[in-house]
mmCIF file of N, CA and C in Angstrom:
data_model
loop_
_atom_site.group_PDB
_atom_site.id
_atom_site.type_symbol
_atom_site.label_atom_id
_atom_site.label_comp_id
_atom_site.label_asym_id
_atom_site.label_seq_id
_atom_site.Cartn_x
_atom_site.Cartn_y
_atom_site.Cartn_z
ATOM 1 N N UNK A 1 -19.317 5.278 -20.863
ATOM 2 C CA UNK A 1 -18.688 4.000 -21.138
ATOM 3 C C UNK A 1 -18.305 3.364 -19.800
ATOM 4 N N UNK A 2 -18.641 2.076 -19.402
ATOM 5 C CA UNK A 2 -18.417 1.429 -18.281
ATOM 6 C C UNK A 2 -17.072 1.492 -17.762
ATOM 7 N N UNK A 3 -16.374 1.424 -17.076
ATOM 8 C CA UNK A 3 -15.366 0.732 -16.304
ATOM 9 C C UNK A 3 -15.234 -0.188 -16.415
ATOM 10 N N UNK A 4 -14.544 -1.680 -16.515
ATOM 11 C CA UNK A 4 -14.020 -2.816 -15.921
ATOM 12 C C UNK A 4 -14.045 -3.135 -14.466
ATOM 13 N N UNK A 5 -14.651 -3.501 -14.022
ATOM 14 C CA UNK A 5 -14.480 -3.845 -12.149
ATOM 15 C C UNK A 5 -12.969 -4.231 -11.710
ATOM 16 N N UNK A 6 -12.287 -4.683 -12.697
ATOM 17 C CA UNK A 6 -10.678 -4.922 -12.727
ATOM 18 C C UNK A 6 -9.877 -4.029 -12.865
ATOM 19 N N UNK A 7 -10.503 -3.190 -13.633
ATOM 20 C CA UNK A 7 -9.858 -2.025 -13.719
ATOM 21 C C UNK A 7 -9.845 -0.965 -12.633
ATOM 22 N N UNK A 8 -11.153 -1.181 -12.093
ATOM 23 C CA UNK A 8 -11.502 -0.252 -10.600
ATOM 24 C C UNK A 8 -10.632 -0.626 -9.631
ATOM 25 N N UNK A 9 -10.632 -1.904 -9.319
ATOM 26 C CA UNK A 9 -9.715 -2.511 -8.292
ATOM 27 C C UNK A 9 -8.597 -1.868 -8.604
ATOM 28 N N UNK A 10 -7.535 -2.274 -9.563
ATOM 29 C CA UNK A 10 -6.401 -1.829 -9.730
ATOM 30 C C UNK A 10 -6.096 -0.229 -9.610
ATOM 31 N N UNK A 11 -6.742 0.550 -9.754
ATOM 32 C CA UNK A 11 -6.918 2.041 -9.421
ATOM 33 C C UNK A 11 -7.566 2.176 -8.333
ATOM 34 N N UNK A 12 -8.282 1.673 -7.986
ATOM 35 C CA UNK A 12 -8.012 2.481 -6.363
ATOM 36 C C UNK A 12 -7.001 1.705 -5.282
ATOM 37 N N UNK A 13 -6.651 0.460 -5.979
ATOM 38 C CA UNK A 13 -4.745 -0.022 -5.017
ATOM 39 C C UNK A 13 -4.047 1.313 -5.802
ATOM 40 N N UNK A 14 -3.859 1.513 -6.805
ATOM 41 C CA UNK A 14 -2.814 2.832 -6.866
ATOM 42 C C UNK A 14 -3.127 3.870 -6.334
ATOM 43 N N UNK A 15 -4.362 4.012 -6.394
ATOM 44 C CA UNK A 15 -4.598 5.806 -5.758
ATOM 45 C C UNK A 15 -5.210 5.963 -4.730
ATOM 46 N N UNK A 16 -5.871 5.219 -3.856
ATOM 47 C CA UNK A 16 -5.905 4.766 -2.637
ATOM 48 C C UNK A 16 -7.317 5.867 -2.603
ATOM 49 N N UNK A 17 -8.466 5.524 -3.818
ATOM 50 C CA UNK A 17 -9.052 6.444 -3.574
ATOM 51 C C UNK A 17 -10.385 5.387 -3.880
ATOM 52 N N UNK A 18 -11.494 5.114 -3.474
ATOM 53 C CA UNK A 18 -12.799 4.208 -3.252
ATOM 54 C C UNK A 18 -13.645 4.878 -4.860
ATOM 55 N N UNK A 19 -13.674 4.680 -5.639
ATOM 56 C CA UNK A 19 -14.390 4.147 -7.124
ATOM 57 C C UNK A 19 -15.706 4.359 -6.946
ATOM 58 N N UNK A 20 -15.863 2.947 -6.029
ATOM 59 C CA UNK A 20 -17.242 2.603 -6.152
ATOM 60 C C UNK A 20 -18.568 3.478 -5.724
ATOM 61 N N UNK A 21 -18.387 4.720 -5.445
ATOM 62 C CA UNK A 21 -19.568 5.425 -5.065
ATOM 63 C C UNK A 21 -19.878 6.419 -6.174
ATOM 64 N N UNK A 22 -20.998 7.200 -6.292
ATOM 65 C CA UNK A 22 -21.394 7.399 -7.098
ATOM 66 C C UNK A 22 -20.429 8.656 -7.440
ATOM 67 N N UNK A 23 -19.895 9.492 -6.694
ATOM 68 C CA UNK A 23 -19.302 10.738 -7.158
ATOM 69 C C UNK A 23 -17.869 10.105 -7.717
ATOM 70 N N UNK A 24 -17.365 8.969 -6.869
ATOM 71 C CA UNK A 24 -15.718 8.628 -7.464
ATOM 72 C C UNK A 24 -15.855 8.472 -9.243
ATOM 73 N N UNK A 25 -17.092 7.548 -9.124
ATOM 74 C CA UNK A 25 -17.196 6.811 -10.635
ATOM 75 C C UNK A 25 -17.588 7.808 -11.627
ATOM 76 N N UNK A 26 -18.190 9.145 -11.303
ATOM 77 C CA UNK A 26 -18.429 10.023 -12.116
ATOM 78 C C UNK A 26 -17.146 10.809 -12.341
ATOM 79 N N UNK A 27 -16.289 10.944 -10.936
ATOM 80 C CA UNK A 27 -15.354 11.513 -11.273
ATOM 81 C C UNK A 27 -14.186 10.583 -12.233
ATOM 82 N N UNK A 28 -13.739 9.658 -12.386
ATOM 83 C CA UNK A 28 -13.215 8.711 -13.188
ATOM 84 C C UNK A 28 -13.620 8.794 -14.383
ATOM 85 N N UNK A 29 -14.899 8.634 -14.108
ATOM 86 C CA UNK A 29 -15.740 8.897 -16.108
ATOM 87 C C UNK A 29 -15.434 9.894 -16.638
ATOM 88 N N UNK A 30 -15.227 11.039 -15.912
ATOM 89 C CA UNK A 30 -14.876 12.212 -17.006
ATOM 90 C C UNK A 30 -13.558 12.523 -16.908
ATOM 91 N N UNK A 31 -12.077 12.186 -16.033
ATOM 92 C CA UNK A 31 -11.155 12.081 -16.334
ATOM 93 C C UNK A 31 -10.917 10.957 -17.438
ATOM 94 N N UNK A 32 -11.518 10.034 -17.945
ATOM 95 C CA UNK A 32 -11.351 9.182 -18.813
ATOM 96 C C UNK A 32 -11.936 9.999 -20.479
ATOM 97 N N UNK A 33 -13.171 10.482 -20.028
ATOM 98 C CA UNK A 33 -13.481 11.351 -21.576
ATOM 99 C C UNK A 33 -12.360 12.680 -21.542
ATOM 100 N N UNK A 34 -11.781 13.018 -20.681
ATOM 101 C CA UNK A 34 -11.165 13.906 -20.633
ATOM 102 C C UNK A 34 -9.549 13.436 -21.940
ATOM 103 N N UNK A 35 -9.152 12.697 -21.128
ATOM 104 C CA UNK A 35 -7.990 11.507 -21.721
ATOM 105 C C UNK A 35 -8.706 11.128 -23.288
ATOM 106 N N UNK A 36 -9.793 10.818 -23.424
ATOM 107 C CA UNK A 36 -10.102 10.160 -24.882
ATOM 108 C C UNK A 36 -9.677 11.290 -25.779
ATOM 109 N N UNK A 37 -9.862 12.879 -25.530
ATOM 110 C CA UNK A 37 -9.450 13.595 -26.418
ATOM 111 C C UNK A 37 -8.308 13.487 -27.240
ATOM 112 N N UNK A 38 -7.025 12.971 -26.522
ATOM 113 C CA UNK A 38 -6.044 12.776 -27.065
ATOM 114 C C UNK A 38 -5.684 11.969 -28.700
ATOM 115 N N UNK A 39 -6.848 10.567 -28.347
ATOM 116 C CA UNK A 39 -7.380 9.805 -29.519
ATOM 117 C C UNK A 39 -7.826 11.123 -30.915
ATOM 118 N N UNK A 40 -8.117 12.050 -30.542
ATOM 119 C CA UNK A 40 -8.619 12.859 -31.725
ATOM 120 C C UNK A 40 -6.927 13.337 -32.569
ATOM 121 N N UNK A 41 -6.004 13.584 -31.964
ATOM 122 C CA UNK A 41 -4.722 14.108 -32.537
ATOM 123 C C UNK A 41 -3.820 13.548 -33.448
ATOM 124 N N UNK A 42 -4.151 13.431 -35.008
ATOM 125 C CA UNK A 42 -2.994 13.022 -35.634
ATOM 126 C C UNK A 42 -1.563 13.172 -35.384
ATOM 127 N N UNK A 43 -1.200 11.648 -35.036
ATOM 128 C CA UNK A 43 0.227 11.597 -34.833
ATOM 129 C C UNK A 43 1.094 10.574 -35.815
ATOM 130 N N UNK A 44 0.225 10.831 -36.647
ATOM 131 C CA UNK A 44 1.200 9.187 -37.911
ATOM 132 C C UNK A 44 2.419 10.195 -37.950
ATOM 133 N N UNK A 45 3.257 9.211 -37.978
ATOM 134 C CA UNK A 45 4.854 9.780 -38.266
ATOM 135 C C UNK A 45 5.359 10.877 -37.276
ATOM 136 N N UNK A 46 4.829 10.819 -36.238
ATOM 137 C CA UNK A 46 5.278 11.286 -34.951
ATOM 138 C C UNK A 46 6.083 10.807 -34.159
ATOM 139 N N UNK A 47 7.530 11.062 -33.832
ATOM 140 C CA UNK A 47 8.532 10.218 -33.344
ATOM 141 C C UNK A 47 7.757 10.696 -31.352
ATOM 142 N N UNK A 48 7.704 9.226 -30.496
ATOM 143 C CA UNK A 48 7.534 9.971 -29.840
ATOM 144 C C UNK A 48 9.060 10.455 -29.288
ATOM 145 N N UNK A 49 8.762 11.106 -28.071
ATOM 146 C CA UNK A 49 9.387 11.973 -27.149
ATOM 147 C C UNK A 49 9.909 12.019 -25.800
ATOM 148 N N UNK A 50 11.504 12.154 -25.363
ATOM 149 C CA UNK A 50 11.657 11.628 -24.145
ATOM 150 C C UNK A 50 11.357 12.956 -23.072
ATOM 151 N N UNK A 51 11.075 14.002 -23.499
ATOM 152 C CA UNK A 51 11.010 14.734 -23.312
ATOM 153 C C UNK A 51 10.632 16.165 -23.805
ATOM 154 N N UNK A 52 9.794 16.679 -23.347
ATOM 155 C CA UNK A 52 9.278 17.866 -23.961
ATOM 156 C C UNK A 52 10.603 19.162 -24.392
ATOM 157 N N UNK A 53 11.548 18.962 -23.355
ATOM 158 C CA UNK A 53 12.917 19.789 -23.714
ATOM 159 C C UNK A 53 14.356 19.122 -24.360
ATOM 160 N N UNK A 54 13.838 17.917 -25.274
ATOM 161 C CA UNK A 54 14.774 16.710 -25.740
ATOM 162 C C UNK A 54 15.583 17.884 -26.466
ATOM 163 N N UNK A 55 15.357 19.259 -27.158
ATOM 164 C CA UNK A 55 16.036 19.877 -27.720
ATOM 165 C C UNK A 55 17.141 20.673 -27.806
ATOM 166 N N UNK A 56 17.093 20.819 -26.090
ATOM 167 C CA UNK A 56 17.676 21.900 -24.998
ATOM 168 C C UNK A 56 18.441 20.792 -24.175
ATOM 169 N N UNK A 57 19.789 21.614 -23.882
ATOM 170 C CA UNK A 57 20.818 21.002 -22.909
ATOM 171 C C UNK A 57 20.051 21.852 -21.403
ATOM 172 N N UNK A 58 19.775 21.046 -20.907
ATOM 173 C CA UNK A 58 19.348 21.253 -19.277
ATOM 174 C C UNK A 58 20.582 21.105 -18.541
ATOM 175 N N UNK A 59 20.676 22.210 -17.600
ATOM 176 C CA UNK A 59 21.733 23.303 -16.902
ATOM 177 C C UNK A 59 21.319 22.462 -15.550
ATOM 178 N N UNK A 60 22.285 21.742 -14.767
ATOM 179 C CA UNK A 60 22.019 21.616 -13.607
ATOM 180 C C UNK A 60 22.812 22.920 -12.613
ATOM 181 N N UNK A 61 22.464 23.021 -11.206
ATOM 182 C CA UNK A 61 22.765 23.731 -10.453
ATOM 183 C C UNK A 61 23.746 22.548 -9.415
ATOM 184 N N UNK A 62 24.381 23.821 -8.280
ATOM 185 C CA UNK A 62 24.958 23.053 -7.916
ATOM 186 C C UNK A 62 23.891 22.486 -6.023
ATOM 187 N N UNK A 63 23.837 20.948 -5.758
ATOM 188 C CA UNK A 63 22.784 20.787 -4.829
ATOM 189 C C UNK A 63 23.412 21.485 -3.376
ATOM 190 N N UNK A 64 23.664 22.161 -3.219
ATOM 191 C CA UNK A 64 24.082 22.750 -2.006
ATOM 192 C C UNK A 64 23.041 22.883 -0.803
ATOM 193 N N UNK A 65 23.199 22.312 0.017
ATOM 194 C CA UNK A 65 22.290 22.709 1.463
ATOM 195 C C UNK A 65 22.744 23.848 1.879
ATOM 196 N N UNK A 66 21.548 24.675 1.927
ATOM 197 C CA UNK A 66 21.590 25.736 3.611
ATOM 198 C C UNK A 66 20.986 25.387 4.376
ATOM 199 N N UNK A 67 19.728 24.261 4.819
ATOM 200 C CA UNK A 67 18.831 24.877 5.718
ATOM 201 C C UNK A 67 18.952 23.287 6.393
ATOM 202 N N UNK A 68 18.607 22.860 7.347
ATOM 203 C CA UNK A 68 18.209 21.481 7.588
ATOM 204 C C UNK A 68 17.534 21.039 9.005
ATOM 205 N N UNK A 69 17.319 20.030 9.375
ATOM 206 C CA UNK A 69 16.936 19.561 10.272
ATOM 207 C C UNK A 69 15.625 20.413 10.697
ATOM 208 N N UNK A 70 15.025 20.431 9.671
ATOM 209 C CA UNK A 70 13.459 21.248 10.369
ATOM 210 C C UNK A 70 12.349 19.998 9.519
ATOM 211 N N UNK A 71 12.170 18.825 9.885
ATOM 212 C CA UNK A 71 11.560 17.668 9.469
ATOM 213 C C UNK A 71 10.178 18.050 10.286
ATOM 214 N N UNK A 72 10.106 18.270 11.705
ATOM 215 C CA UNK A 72 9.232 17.841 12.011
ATOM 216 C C UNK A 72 8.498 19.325 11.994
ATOM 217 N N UNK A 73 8.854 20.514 11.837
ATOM 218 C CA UNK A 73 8.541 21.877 11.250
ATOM 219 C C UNK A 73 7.326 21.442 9.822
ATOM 220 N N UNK A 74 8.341 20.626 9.217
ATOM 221 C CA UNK A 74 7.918 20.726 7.588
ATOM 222 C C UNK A 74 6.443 20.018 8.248
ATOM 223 N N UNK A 75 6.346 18.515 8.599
ATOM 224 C CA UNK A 75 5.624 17.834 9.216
ATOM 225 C C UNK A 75 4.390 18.519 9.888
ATOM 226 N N UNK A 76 4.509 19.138 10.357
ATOM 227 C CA UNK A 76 3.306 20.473 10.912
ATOM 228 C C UNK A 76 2.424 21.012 9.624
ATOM 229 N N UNK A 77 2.639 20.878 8.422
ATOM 230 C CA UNK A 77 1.737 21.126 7.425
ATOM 231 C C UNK A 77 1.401 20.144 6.828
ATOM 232 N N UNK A 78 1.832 18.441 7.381
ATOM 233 C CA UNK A 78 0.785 17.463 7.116
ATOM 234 C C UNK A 78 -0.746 17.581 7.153
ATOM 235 N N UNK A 79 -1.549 17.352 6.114
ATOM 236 C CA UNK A 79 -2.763 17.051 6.664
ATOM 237 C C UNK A 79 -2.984 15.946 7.030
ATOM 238 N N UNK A 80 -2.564 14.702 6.634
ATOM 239 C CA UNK A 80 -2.111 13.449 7.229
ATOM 240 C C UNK A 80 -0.650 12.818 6.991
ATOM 241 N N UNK A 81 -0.410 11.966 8.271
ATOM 242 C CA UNK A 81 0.970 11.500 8.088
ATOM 243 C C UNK A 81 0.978 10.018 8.633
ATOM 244 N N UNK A 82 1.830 9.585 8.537
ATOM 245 C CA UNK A 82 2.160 7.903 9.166
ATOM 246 C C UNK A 82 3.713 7.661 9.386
ATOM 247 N N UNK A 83 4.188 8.232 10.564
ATOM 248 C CA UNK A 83 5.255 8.006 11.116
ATOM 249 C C UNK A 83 6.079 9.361 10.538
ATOM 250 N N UNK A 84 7.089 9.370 9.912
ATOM 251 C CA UNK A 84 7.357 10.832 9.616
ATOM 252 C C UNK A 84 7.612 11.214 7.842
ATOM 253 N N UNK A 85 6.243 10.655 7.732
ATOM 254 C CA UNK A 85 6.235 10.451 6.190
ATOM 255 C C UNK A 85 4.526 11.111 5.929
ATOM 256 N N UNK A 86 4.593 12.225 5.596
ATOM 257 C CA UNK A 86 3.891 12.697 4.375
ATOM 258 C C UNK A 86 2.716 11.591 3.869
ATOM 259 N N UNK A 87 1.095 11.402 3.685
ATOM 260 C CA UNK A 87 0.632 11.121 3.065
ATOM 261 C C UNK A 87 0.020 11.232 1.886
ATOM 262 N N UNK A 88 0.017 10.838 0.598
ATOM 263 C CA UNK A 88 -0.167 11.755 -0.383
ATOM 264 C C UNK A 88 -0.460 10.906 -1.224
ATOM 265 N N UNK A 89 -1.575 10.861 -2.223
ATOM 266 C CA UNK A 89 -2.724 11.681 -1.959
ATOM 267 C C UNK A 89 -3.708 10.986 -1.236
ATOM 268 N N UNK A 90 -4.519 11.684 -0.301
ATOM 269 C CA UNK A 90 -5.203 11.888 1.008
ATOM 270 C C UNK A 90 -5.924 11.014 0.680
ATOM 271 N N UNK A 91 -6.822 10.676 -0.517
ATOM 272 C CA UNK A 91 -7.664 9.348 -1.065
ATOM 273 C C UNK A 91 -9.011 9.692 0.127
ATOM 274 N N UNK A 92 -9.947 8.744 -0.038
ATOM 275 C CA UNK A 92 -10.971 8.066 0.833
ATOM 276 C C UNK A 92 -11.119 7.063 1.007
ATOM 277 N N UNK A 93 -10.189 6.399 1.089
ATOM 278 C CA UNK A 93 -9.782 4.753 1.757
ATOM 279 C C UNK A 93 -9.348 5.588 3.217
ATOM 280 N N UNK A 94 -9.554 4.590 4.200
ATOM 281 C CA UNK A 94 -8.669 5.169 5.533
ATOM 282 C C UNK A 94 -7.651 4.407 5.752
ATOM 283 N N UNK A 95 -6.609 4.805 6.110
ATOM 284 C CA UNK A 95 -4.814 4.003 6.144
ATOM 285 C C UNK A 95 -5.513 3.224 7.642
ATOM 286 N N UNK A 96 -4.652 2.215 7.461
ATOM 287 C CA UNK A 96 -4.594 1.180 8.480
ATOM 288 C C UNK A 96 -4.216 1.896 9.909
ATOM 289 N N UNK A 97 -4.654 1.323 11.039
ATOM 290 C CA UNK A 97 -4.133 2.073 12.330
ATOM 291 C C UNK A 97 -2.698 1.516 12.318
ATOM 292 N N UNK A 98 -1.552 1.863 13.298
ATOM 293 C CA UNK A 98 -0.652 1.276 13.723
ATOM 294 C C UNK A 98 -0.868 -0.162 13.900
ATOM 295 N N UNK A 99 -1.938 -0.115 14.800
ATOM 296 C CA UNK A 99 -1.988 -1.669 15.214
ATOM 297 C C UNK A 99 -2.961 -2.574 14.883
ATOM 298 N N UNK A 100 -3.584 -2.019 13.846
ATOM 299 C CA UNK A 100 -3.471 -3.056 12.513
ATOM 300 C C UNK A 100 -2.527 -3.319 11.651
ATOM 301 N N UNK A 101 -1.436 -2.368 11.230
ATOM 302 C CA UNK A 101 -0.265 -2.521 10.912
ATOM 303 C C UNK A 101 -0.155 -3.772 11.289
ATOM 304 N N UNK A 102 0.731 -3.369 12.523
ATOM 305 C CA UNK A 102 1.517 -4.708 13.578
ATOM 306 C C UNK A 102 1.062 -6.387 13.601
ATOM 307 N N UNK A 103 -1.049 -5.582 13.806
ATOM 308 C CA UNK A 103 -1.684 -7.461 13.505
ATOM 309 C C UNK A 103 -1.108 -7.909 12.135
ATOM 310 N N UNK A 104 -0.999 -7.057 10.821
ATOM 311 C CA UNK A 104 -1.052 -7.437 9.408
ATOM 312 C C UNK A 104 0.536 -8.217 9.682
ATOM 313 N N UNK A 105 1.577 -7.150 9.990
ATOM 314 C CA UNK A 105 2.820 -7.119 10.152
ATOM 315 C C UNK A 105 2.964 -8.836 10.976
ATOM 316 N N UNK A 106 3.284 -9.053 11.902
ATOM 317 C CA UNK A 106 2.982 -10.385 12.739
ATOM 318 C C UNK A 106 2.776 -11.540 12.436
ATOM 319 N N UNK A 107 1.426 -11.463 11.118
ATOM 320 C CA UNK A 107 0.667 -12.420 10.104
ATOM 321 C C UNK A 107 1.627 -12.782 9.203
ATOM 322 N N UNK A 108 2.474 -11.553 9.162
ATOM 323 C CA UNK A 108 2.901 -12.159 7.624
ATOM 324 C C UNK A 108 4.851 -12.939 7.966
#
């Protein structure tokens, strides 16, 4: 079943991942038949759900720090980053350089 070209656009601005080649679009096609299964599951009179544990009182802990200031430690198991931020997910679009940034940045 086709795609929408509108629809492509708008998914790869969210997932920063290029569609248009032949492995993206195959891979899309079968996360989409993957998803159609759901269509098979009678749910008439199915309240939905805010939560899979709506039943259960969830126990918080208390947020206590021990450890800190190891940012640029953690940062060392980037496979890519942009300033001291984590890229995620890695996609096959390539992120802008800095200084295309700055030209974009400047423009606007």
């Amino acid at each position: 079943q086709p795609v929408a070209v509108e629809v492509l656009d708008r998914l790869e601005q969210l997932a920063l991942v290029d569609f248009r080649d032949t492995e993206g679009v195959e891979r899309l096609r079968k996360a989409i038949q993957f998803a159609d299964q759901l269509h098979e599951v009678n749910t008439d009179g199915v309240e939905p759900m805010d939560s899979v544990l709506e039943d259960r009182c969830l126990y918080l802990r208390e947020d206590d720090v021990t450890e800190g200031n190891c940012a640029n430690e953690l940062l060392k198991n980037a496979r890519k980053k942009v300033e001291e931020y984590f890229v995620a997910p890695p996609g096959n679009i390539p992120l802008p350089t800095l200084e295309e940034r700055e030209t974009f940045l400047q423009g606007s």
